[in-house]
Short mmCIF file of C-alpha atoms in Angstrom, two decimals:
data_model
loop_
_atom_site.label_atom_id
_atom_site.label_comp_id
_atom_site.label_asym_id
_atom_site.label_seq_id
_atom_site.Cartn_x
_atom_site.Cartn_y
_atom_site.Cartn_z
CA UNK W 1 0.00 0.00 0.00
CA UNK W 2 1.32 3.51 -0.25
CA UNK W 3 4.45 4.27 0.87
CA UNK W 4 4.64 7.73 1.64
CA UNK W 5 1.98 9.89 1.66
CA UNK W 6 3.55 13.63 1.28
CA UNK W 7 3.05 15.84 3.86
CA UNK W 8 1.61 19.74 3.68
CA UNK W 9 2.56 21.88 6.44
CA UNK W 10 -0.18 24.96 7.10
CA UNK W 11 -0.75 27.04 9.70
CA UNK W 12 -4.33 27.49 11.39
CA UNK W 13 -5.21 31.34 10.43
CA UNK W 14 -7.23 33.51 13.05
CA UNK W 15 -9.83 35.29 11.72
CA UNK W 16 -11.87 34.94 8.23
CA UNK W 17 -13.31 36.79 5.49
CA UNK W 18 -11.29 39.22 2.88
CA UNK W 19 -9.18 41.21 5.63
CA UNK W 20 -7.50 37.57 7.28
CA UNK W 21 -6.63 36.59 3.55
CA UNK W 22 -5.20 39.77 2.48
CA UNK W 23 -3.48 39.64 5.98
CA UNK W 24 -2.21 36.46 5.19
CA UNK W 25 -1.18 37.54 1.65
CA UNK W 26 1.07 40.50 2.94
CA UNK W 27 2.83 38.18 5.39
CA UNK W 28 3.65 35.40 2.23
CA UNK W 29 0.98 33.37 2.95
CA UNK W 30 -1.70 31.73 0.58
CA UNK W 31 -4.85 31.43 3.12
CA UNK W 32 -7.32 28.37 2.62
CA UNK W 33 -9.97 26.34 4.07
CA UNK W 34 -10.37 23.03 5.06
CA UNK W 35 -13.61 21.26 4.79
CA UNK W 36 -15.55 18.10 4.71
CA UNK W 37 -14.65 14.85 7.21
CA UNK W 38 -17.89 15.44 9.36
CA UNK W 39 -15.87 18.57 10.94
CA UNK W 40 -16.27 22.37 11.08
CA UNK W 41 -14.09 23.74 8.39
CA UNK W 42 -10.70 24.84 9.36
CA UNK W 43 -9.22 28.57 8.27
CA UNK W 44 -5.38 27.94 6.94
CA UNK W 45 -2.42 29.41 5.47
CA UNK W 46 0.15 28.09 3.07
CA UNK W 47 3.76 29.76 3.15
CA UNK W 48 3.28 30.84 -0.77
CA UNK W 49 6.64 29.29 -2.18
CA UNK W 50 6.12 25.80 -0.65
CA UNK W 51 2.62 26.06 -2.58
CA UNK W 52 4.24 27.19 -5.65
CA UNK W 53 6.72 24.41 -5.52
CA UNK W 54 4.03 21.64 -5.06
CA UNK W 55 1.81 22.93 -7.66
CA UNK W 56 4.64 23.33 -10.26
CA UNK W 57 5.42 19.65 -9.55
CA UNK W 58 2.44 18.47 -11.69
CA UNK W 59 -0.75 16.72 -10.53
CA UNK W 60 -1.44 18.84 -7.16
CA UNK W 61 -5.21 18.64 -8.02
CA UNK W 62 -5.18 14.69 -7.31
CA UNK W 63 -2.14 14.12 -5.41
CA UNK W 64 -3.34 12.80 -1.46
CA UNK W 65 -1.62 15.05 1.44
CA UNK W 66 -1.08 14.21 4.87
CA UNK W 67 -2.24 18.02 6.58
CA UNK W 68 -0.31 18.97 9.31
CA UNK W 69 -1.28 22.30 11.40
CA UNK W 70 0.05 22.59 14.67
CA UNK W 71 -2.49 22.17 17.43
CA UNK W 72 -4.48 19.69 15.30
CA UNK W 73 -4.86 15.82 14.30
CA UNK W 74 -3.23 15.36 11.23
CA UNK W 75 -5.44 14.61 8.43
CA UNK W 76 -5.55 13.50 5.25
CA UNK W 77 -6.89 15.58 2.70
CA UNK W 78 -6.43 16.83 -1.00
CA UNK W 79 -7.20 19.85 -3.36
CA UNK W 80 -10.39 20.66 -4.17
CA UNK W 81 -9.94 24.10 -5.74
CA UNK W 82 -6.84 26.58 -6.36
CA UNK W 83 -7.85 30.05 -7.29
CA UNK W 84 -5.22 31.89 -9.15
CA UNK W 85 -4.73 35.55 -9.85
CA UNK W 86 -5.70 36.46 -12.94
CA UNK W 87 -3.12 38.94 -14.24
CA UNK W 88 -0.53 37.20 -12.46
CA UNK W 89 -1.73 33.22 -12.19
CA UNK W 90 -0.51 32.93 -9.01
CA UNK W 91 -2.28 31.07 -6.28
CA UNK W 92 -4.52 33.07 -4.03
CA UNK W 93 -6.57 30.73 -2.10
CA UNK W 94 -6.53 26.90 -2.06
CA UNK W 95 -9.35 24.38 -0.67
CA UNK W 96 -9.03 21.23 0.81
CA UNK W 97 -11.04 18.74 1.23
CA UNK W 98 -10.86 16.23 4.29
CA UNK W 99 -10.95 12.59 3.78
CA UNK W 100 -11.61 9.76 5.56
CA UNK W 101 -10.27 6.34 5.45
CA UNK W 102 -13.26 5.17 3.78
CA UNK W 103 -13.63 8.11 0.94
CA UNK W 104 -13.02 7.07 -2.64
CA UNK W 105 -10.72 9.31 -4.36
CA UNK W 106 -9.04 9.55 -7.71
CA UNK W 107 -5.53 9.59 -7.88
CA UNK W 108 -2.71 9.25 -10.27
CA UNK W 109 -0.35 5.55 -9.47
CA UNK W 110 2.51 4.62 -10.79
CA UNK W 111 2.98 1.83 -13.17
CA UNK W 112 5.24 -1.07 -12.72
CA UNK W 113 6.97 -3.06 -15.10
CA UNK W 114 8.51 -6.73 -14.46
CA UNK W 115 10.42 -10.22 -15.89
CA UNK W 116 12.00 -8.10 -18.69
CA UNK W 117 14.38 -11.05 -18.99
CA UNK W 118 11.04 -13.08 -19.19
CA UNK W 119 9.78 -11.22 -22.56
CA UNK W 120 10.96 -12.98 -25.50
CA UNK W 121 9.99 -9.71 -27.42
CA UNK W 122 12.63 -8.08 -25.32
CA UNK W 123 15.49 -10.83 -26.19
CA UNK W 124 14.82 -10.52 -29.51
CA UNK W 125 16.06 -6.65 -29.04
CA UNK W 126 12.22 -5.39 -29.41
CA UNK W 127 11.44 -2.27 -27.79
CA UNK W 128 9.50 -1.56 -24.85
CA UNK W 129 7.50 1.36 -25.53
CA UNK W 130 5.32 3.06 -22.10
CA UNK W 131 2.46 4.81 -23.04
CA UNK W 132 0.80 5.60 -19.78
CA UNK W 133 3.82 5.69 -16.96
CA UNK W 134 0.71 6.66 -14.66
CA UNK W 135 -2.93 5.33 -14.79
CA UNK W 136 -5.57 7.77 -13.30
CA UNK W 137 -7.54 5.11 -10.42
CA UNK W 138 -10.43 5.08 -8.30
CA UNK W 139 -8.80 4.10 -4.86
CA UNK W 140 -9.68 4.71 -0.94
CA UNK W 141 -8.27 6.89 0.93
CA UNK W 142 -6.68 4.50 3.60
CA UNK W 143 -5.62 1.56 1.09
CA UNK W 144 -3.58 3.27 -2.19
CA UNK W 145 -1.38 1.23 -3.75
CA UNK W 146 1.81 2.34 -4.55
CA UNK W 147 1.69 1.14 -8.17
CA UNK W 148 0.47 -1.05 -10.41
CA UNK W 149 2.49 -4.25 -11.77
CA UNK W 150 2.60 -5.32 -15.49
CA UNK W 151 3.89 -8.82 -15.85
CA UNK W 152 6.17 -9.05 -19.19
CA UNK W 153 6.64 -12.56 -18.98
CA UNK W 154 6.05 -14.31 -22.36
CA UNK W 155 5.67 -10.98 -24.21
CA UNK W 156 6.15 -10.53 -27.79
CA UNK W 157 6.65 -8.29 -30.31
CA UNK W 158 3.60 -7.07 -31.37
CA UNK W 159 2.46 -7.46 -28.11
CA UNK W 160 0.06 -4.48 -27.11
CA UNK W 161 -0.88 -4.22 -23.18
CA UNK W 162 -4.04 -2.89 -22.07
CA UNK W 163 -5.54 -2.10 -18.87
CA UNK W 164 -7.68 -4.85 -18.72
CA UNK W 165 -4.28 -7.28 -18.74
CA UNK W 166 -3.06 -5.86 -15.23
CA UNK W 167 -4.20 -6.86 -12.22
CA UNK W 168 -5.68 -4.55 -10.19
CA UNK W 169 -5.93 -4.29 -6.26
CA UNK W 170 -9.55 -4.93 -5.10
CA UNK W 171 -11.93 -2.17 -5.16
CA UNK W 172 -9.79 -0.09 -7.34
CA UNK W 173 -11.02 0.63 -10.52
CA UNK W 174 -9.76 2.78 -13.00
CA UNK W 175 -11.54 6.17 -14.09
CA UNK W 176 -11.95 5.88 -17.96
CA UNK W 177 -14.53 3.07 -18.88
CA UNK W 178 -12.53 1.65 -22.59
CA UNK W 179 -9.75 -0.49 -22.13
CA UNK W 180 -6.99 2.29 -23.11
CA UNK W 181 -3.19 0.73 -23.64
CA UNK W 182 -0.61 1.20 -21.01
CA UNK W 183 2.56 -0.27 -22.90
CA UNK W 184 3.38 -2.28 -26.21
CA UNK W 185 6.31 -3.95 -27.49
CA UNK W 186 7.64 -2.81 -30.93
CA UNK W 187 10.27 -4.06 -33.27
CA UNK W 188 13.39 -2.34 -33.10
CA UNK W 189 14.12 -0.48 -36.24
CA UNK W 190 16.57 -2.73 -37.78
CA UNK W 191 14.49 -5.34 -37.77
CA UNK W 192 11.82 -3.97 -39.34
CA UNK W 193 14.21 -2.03 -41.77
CA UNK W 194 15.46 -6.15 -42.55
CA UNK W 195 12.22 -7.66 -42.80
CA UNK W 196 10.75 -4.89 -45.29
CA UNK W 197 14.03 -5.56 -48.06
CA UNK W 198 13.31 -9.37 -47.50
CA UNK W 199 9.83 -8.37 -48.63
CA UNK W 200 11.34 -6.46 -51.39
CA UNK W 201 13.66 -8.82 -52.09
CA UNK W 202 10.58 -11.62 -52.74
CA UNK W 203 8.55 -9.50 -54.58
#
């Protein structure tokens, strides 16, 4: 299951409403709410860089955090909402929502590849080519799996992997309905450069 769930430091922020936030703003801050969980919602403020870092790292939108504010539980939560500046695009306010163990959620998780040395494709030189590195899942909150595993063994060229060929942990599901490809294994170009002037050669 996964491995490490990042953590988001925050500070609880006293006082609400458009004075607070501009407060916050002035002192670096990025102010934002957290809601949901069967709790009131909690006032908070993000030093601004650390939020710029994390969002310019790709996928902060469905990416699962591990909130801690000092003076309360930690709690798991993710993004729900980033409102940006528009002139500038920088972030101005950010929502979170709470979850609990139980809450489905869709995340991004890794794909894994194995037996390589298994994949006759492979020994014959042919090219492993990755489509989706990442597959976009339905999981719960308090089971995510750190990845998926693709099993190469008795691959071949020509050999096209799809989603419905993986294995999936139970009660995970993935969030587009067709059976979309992951991975397939292609002919390295001098073989097919080979094969097509033996074909010209016959004809």
């Amino acid at each position: 299951m996964a491995g490490e769930i990042p953590d988001l430091i925050a500070e609880a922020r006293a006082g609400t409403g458009k004075g607070a936030a501009r407060q916050a703003r002035r002192e670096g801050k990025v102010p934002g709410v957290v809601y949901g969980g069967g709790k009131d919602p909690l006032a908070i403020q993000i030093p601004f860089n650390a939020l710029l870092k994390r969002l310019k790292d790709g996928r902060f939108l469905s990416t699962l955090f591990n909130l801690k504010v000092e003076g309360q539980d930690d709690v798991r939560v993710i993004c729900r909402g980033v409102q940006r500046d528009v002139v500038k695009d920088l972030p101005t306010h950010v929502d979170f929502m709470r979850l609990r163990r139980t809450s489905k959620v869709n995340l991004y998780i890794p794909v894994e590849f194995i037996n390589h040395e298994k994949a006759p494709g492979l020994k014959r030189g042919g090219v492993l080519t990755v489509v989706r590195p990442e597959v976009e899942l339905i999981v719960v909150a308090g089971e995510i799996p750190d990845h998926i595993t693709v099993d190469l063994s008795g691959r071949n060229i020509g050999d096209v992997i799809h989603i419905s060929d993986v294995e999936l942990p139970e009660g995970v599901k993935p969030t587009i309905d067709r059976d979309f490809v992951i991975a397939n294994l292609s002919a390295p170009s001098g073989l097919v450069s080979a094969e097509a002037a033996e074909a010209d050669a016959e004809e």
